[in-house]
Coordinates of C-alpha atoms in Angstrom, one line a residue:
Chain A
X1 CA -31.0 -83.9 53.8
X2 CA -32.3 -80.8 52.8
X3 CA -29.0 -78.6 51.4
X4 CA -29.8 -79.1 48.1
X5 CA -27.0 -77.0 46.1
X6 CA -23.9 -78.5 46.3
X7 CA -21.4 -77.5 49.0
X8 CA -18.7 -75.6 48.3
X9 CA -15.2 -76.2 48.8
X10 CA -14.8 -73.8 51.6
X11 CA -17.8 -75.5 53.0
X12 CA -16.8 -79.2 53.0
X13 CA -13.6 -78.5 54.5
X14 CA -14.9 -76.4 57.0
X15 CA -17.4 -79.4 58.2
X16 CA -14.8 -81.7 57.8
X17 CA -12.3 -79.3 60.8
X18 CA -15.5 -78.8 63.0
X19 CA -15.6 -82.7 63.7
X20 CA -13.7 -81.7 66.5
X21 CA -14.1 -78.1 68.4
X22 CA -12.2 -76.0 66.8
X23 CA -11.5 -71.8 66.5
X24 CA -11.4 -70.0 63.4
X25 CA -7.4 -70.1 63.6
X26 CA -7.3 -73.4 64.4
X27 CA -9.8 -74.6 61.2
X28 CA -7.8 -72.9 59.1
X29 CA -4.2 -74.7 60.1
X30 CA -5.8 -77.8 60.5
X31 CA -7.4 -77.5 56.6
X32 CA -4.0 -76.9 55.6
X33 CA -2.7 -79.8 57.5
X34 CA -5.6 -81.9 56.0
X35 CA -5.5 -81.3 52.7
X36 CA -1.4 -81.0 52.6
X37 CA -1.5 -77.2 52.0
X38 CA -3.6 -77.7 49.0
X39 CA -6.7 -75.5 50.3
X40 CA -5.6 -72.2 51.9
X41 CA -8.1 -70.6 53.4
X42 CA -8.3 -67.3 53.5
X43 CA -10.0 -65.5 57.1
X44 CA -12.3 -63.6 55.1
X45 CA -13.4 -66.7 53.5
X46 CA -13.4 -68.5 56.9
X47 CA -15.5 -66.1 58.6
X48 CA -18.1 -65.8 55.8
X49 CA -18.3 -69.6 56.1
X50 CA -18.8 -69.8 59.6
X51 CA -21.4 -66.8 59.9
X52 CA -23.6 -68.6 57.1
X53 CA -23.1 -72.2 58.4
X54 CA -24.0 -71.0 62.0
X55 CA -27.3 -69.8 60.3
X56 CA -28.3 -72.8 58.8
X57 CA -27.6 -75.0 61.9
X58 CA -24.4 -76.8 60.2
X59 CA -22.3 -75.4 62.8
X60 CA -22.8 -74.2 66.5
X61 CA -21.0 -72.4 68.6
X62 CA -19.3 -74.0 71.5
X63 CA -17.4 -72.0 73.8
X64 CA -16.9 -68.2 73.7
X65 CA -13.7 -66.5 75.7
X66 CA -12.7 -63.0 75.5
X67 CA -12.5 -62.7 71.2
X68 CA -12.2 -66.3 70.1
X69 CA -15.2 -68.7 69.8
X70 CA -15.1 -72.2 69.3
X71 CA -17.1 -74.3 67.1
X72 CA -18.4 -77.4 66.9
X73 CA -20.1 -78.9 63.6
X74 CA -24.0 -80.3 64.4
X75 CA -26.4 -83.5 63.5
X76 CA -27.6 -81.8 60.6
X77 CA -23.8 -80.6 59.7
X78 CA -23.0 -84.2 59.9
X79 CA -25.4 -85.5 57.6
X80 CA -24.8 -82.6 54.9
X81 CA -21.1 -83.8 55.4
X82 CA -21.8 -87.3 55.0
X83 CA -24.3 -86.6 51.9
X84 CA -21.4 -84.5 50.0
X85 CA -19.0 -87.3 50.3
X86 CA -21.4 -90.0 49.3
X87 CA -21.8 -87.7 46.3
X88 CA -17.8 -86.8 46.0
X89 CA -17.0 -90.6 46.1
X90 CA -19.5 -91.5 43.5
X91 CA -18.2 -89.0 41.2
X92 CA -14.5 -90.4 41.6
X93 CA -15.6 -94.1 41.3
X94 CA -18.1 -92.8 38.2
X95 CA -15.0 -91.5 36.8
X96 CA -12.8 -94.4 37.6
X97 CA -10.9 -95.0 34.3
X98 CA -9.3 -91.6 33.9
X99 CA -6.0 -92.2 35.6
X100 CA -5.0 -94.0 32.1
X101 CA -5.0 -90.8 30.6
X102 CA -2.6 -89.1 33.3
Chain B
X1 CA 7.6 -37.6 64.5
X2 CA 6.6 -35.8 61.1
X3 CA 2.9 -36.1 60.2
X4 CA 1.4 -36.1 57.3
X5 CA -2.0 -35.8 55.8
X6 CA -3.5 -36.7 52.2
X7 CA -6.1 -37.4 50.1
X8 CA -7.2 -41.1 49.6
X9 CA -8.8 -42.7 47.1
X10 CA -12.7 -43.0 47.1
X11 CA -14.1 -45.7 49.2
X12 CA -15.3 -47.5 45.7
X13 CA -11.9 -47.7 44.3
X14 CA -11.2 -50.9 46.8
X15 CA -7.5 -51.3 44.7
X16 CA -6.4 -48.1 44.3
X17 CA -6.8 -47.5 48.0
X18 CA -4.7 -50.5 48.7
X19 CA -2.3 -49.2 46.2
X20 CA -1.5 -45.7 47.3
X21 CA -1.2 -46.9 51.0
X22 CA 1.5 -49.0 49.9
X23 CA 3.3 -46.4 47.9
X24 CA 2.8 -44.2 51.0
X25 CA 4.5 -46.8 52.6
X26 CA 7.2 -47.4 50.3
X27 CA 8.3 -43.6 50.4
X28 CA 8.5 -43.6 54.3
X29 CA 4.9 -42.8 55.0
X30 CA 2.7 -45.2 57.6
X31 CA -0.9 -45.0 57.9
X32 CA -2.0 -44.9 61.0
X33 CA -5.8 -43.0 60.5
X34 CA -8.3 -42.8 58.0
X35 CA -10.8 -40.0 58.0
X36 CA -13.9 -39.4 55.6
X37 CA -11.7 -37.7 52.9
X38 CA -8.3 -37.4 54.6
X39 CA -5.6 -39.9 55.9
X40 CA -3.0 -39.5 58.4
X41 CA 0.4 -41.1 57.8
X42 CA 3.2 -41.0 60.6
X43 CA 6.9 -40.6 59.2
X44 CA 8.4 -44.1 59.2
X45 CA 11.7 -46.3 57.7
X46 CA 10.4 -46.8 53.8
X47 CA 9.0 -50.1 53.4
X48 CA 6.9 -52.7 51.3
X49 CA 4.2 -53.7 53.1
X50 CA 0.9 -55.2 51.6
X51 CA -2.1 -53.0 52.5
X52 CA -5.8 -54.9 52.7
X53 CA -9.0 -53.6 52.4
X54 CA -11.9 -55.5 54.3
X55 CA -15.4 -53.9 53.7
X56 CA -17.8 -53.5 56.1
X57 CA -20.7 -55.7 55.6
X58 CA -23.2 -53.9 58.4
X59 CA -27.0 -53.8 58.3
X60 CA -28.8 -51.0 57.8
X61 CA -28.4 -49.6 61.5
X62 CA -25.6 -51.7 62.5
X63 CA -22.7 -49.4 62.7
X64 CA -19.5 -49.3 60.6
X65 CA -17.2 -51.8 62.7
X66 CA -15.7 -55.2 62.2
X67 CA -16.8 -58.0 64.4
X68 CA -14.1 -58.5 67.1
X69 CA -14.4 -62.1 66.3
X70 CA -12.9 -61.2 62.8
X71 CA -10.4 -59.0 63.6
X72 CA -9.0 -61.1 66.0
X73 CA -9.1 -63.6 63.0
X74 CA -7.8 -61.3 60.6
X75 CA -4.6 -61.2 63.2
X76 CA -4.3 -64.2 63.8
X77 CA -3.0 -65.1 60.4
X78 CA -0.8 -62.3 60.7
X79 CA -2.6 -59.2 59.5
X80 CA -2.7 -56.0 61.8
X81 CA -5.8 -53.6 61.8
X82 CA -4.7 -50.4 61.0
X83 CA -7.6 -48.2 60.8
X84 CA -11.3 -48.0 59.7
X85 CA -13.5 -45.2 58.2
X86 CA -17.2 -46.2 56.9
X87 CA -17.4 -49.1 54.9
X88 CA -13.3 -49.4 54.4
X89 CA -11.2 -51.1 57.2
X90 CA -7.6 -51.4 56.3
X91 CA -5.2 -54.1 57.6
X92 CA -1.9 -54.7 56.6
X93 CA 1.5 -57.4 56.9
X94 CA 5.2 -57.2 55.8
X95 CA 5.4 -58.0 52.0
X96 CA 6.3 -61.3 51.5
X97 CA 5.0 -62.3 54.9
X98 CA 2.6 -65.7 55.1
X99 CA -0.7 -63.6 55.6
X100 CA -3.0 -65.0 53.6
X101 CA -5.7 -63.1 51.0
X102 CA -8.8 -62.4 52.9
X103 CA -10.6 -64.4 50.3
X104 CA -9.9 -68.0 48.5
X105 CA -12.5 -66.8 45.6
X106 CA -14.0 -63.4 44.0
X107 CA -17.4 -64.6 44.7
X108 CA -16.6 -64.6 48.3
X109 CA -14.9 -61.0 48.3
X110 CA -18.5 -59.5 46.6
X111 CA -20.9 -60.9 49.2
X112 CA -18.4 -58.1 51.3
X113 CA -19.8 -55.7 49.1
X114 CA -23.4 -56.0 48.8
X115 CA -24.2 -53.4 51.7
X116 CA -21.7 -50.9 50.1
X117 CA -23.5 -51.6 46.8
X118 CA -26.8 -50.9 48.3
X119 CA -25.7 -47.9 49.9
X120 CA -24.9 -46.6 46.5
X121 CA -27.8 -47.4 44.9
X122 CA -30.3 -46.1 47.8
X123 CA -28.6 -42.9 47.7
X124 CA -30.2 -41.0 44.8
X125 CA -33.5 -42.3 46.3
X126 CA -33.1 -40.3 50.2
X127 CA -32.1 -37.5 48.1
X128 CA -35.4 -37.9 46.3
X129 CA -36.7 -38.4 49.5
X130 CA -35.8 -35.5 51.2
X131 CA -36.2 -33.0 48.2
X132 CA -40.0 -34.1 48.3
X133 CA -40.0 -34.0 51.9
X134 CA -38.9 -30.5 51.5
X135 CA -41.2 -29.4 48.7
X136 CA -44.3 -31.0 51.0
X137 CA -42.7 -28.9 53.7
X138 CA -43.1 -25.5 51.1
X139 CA -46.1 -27.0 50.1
X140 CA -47.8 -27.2 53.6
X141 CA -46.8 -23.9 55.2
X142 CA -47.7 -21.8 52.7
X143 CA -51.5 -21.5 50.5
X144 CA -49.3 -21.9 47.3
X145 CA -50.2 -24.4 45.0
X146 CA -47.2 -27.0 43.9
X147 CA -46.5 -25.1 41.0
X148 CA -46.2 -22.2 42.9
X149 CA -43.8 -23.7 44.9
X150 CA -41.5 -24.5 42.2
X151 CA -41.8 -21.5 40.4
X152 CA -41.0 -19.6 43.5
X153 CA -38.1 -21.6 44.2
X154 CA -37.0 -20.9 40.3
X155 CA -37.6 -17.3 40.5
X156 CA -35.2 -17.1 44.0
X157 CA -32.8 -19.3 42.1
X158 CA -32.6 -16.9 39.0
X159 CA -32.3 -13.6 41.9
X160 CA -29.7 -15.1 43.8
X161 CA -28.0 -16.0 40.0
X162 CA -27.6 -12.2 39.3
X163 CA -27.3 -10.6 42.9
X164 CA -24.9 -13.2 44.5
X165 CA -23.7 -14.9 41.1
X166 CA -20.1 -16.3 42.6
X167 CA -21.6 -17.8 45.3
X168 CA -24.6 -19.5 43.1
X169 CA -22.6 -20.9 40.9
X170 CA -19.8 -22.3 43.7
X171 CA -23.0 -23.8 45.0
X172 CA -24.0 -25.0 41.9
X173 CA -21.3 -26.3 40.9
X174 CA -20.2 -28.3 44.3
X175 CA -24.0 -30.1 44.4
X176 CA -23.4 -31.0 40.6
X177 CA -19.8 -32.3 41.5
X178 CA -21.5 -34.3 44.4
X179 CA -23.9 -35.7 42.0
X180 CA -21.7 -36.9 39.4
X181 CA -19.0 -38.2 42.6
X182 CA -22.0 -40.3 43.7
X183 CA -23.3 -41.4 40.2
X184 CA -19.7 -42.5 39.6
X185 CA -19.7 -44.1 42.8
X186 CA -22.8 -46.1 41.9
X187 CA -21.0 -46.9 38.3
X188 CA -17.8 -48.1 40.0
X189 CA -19.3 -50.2 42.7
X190 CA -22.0 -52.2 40.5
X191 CA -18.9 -52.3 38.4
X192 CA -16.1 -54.2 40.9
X193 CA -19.1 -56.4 42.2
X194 CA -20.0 -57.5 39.0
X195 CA -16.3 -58.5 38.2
X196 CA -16.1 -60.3 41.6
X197 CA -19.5 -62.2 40.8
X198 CA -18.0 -63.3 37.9
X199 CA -14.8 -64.5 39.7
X200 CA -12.1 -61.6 38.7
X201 CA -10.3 -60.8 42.2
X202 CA -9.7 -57.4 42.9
X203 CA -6.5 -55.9 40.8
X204 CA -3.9 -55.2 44.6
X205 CA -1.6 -52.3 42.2
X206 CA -4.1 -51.1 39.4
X207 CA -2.2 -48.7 37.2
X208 CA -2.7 -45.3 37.0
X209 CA -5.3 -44.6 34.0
X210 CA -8.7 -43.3 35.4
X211 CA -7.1 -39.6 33.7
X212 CA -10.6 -39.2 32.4
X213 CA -12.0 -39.1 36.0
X214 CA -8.9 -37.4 37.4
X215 CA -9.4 -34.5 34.8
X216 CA -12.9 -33.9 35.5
X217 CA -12.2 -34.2 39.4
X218 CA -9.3 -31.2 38.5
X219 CA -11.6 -29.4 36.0
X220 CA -14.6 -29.0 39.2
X221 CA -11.7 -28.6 41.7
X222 CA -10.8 -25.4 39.6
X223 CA -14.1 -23.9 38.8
X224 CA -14.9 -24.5 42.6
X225 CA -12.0 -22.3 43.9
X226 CA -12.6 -20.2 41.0
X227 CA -16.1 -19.7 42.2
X228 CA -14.8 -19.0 45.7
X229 CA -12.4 -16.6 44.8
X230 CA -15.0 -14.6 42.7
X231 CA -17.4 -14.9 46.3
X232 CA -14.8 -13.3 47.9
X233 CA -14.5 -10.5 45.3
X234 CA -17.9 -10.0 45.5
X235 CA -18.4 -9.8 49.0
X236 CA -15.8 -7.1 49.2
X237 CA -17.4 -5.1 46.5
X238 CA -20.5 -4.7 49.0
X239 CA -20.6 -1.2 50.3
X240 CA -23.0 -0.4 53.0
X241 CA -23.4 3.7 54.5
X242 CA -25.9 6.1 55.4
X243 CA -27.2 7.6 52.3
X244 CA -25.0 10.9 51.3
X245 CA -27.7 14.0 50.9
X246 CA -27.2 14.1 47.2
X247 CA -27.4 10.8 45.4
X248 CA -24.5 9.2 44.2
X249 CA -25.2 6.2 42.0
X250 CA -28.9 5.9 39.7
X251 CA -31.4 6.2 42.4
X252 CA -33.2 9.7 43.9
X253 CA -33.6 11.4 47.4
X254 CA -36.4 12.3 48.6
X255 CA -35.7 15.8 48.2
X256 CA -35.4 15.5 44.7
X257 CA -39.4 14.8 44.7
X258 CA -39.9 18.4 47.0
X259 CA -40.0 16.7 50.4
X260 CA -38.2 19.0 53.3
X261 CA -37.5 17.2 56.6
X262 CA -34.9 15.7 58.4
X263 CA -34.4 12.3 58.2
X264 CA -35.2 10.2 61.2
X265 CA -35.9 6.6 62.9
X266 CA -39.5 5.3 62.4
X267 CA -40.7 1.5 63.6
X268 CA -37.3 0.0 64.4
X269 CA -35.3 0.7 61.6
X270 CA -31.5 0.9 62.4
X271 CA -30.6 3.8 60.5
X272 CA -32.4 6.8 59.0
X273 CA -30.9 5.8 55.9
X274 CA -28.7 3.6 53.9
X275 CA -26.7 3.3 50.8
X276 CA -25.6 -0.5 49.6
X277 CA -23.8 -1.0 46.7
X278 CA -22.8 -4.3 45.3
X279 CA -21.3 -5.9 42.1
X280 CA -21.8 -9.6 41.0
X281 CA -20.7 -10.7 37.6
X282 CA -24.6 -10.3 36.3
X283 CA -25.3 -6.9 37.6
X284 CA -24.1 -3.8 39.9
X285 CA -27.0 -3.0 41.9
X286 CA -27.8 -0.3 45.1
X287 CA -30.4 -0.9 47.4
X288 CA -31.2 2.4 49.4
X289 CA -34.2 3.1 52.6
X290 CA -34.7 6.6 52.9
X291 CA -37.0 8.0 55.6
X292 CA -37.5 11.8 56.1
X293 CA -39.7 13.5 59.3
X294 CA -42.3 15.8 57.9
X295 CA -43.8 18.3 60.1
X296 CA -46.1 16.4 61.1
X297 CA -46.0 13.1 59.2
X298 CA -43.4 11.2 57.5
X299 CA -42.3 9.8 53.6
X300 CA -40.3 6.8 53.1
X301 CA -38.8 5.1 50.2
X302 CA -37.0 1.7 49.6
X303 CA -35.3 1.4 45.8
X304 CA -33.6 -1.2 44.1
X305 CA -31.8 -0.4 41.2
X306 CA -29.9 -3.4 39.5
X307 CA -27.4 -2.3 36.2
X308 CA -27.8 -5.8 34.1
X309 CA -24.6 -7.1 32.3
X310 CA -27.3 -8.4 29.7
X311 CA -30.2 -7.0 28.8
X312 CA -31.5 -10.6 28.0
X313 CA -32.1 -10.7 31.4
X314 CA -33.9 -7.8 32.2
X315 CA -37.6 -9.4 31.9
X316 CA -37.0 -12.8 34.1
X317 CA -35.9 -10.8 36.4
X318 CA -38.3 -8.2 36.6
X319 CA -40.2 -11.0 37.1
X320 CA -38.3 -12.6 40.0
X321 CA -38.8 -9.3 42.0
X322 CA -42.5 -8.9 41.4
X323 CA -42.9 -12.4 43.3
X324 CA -40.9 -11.5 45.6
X325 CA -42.7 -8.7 46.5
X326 CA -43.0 -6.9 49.8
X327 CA -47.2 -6.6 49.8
X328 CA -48.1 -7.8 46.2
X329 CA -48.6 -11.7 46.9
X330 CA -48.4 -12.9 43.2
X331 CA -47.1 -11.5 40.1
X332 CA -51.1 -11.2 39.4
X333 CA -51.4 -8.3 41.1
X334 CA -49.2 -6.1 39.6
X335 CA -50.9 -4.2 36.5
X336 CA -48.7 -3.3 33.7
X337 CA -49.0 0.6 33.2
X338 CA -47.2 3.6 31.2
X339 CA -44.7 5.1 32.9
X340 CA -42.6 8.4 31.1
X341 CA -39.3 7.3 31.0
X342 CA -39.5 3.5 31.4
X343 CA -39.9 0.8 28.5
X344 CA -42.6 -1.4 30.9
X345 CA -43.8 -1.0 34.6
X346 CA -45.8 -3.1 36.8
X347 CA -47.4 -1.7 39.9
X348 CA -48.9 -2.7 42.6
X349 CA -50.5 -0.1 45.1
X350 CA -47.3 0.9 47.2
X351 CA -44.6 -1.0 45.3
X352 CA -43.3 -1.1 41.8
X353 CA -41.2 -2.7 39.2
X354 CA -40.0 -0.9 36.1
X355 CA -37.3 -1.6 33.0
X356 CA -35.7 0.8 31.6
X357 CA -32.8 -0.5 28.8
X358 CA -30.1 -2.3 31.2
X359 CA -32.0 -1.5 34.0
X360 CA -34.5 -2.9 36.3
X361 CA -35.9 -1.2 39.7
X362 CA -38.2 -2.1 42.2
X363 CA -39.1 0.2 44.9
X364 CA -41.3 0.4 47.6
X365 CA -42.9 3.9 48.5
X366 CA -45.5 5.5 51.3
X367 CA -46.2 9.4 50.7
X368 CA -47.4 10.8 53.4
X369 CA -50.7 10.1 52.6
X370 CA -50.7 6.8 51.7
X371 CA -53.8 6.0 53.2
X372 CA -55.3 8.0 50.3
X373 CA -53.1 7.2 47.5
X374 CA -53.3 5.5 44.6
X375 CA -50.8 4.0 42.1
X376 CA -50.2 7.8 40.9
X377 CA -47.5 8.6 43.9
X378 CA -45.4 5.6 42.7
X379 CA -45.6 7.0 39.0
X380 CA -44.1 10.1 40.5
X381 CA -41.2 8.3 41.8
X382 CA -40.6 6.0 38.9
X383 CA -40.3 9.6 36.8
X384 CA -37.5 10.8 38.9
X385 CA -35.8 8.1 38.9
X386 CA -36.1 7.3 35.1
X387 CA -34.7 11.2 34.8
X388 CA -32.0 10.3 37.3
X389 CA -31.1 7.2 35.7
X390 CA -31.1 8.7 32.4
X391 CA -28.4 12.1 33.2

């Protein structure tokens, strides 16, 4: 795939919300939830994600009501996901060996 | 309800307009408008709430506003809209409510910031812009070359300086506080995006220590009013009546040069005559019209006398008249000749300038048979007034 900087935090948790529809208040409590309050998301980082993932085709939008739009992550979104966690897990398992040092 | 209005914070400052929305808040004052230089706080319980600034991050004719979509946002996780001007919209929550910051990382915050930035920068350039736009505009309604232009526009600058000098320098002084506001501005805002870049989040409760920029804000403040207040002197020194039958200041009648006749209306003159009298800090000047009904023609005479605090400035602006002359198009076609009484004189046909110590006039003069005359009817006039000048 073609992303070829790595993904940001924001980003891959963003990705990781959108695997099912979601609005931009409901990514943000389910990050929480994910990641056990570890990544709080701030809305003005949320909406800069969205705006910029929309443009690259990560992300699409699904259903729009009166102010809240829904989103839904895409094929290409999918495979940028899948391609960051490839890379994520290889970097855990190449650093497998550290936990003596904890 | 009590209202209240203030002063904010520039919209550079991102912090320090945060800050003293909060202190508002904390003494009992709730923002509920911001305008371009003012805002307007309702009177409220005291209370600590946490003030946000989101910037506007339009395109170059997008307007000002926030998407609905992140407003609503912005809500959602508890944060209420207050009010927008420009770039700045302002939201705010309880203190120690579970609002979230806007922004997980700096980095994020200065891509908010980039159009604000740019606006910044651009700005010296439309001013650029427009200045040539105007000098084209000189340049193309008039046969003048460019440097005509600008030396015109330097010679009106140095007239208005000693006929109206309050309200030149008020204006000079206001454009050079606008300048130095906007280079500032450019300073501050490459400044804060910089800092973001580099990952320092924006300082919520900056102390107070920008004295440097406070003092020169008071110092302009000052000389502005100051300015102002010397306008106002000035335009109440101006004096304006029909000329008196004998003179009463360093100019002549027409009598004085052996003219009998009553003076009347010719073309569509107002008044038969007139008598102004003025004072700026530079000079005290009268500028007189005079018309007198022969038997069977008529004599008229415009004169200009400026008194000059300085006599360092008596040659510039002898100059400054000459091209702004009534018939003489250029400077050039004045020629410098002797005149009893006056230490130079320029004239030009109908119209003359002449320096005499502290003293510079200009008049403008048609005998009776100005058809006929030469420069030699101007010399007359010049003579008197030199005598008149001189008693």
């Amino acid at each position: 795939m073609g992303e070829s900087q790595p993904m940001t935090e924001a980003m891959y948790y963003v990705l990781l919300a959108l695997m099912k529809p979601d609005h931009g208040y409901g990514i943000m409590q389910h990050i929480k939830q994910l990641s056990g309050s570890r990544v709080v998301m701030g809305p003005g980082t949320l909406y800069g994600v969205l705006t910029r993932m929309k443009k690259e085709g990560m992300i699409v939008l699904e259903k729009e009501d009166e102010r809240r739009k829904t989103y839904l992550i895409t094929d290409k979104g999918k495979a940028a996901l899948l391609e960051e966690f490839k890379r994520l897990r290889q970097m855990v398992k190449d650093g497998e060996g550290l936990e003596e040092l904890e | 309800m009590r209202r209240k209005y203030a002063f904010h914070p520039a919209e550079y400052v991102i912090g320090e307009n945060e800050k003293f929305y909060s202190d508002m808040a904390s003494k009992g004052w709730k923002l509920k408008k911001r305008g371009a230089y003012l805002s307007r706080f309702d009177e409220s319980e005291p209370e600590k709430i946490r003030y946000r600034i989101e910037v506007a991050a339009s395109g170059v004719f997008d307007d000002y506003e926030l998407p609905d979509e992140k407003i609503s946002l912005f809500e959602e996780c508890g944060w209420e809209y207050v009010t927008g001007k420009g770039y700045i919209h302002v939201f705010r929550a309880p203190e120690g409510s579970e609002a979230p910051e806007f922004y997980m990382k700096p980095q994020q915050q200065a891509v908010t910031l980039k159009k604000l930035r740019r606006s910044y920068i651009l700005a010296p350039f439309v001013i650029l812009f427009w200045l040539a736009f105007y000098l084209l505009l000189c340049f193309s309604m008039s046969n003048d070359t460019l440097p005509d232009v600008f030396r015109s526009i330097n010679m009106g600058f140095y007239r208005d300086l000693v006929e109206h000098t309050a309200l030149t320098l008020f204006y000079v002084i206001v454009l050079s506080g606008a300048v130095l506001d906007l280079a500032y501005g450019c300073f501050r805002t490459m400044q804060l995006y910089r800092r973001l870049k580099r990952g320092k989040a924006i300082d919520h409760s900056p102390k107070k220590r920008r004295l440097v920029y406070k003092s020169v804000r008071w110092v302009f403040l000052i000389l502005a009013a100051m300015s102002l207040v010397m306008t106002a002197a000035e335009l109440i020194s101006h004096k304006k009546y029909d000329m008196p039958q004998n003179s009463d200041g360093p100019y002549i009648t027409l009598d004085t040069l052996g003219y009998e006749g009553v003076r009347g209306y010719i073309y569509n003159a107002s008044r038969t005559s007139k008598t102004e009298h003025m004072c700026s800090l530079f000079a005290e000047y009268w500028n007189t019209y005079e018309c007198l009904i022969l038997d069977n023609s008529d004599v008229w005479l415009y004169q200009d006398v400026y008194e000059l605090k300085a006599q360092a400035l008596t040659h510039n602006f002898a100059l400054a008249l000459m091209d702004d002359g009534t018939f003489a198009r250029s400077v050039e076609e004045y020629s410098e000749t002797d005149v009893p009484g006056f230490e130079s004189a320029y004239i030009s046909r109908y119209e003359a300038v002449a320096i005499k110590g502290d003293y510079v006039v200009r008049i403008v003069y048609f005998p009776p048979d100005y058809y006929e005359s030469s420069g030699d009817a101007v010399i007359e006039v010049l003579e008197a007034i030199a005598r008149r000048i001189g008693s």
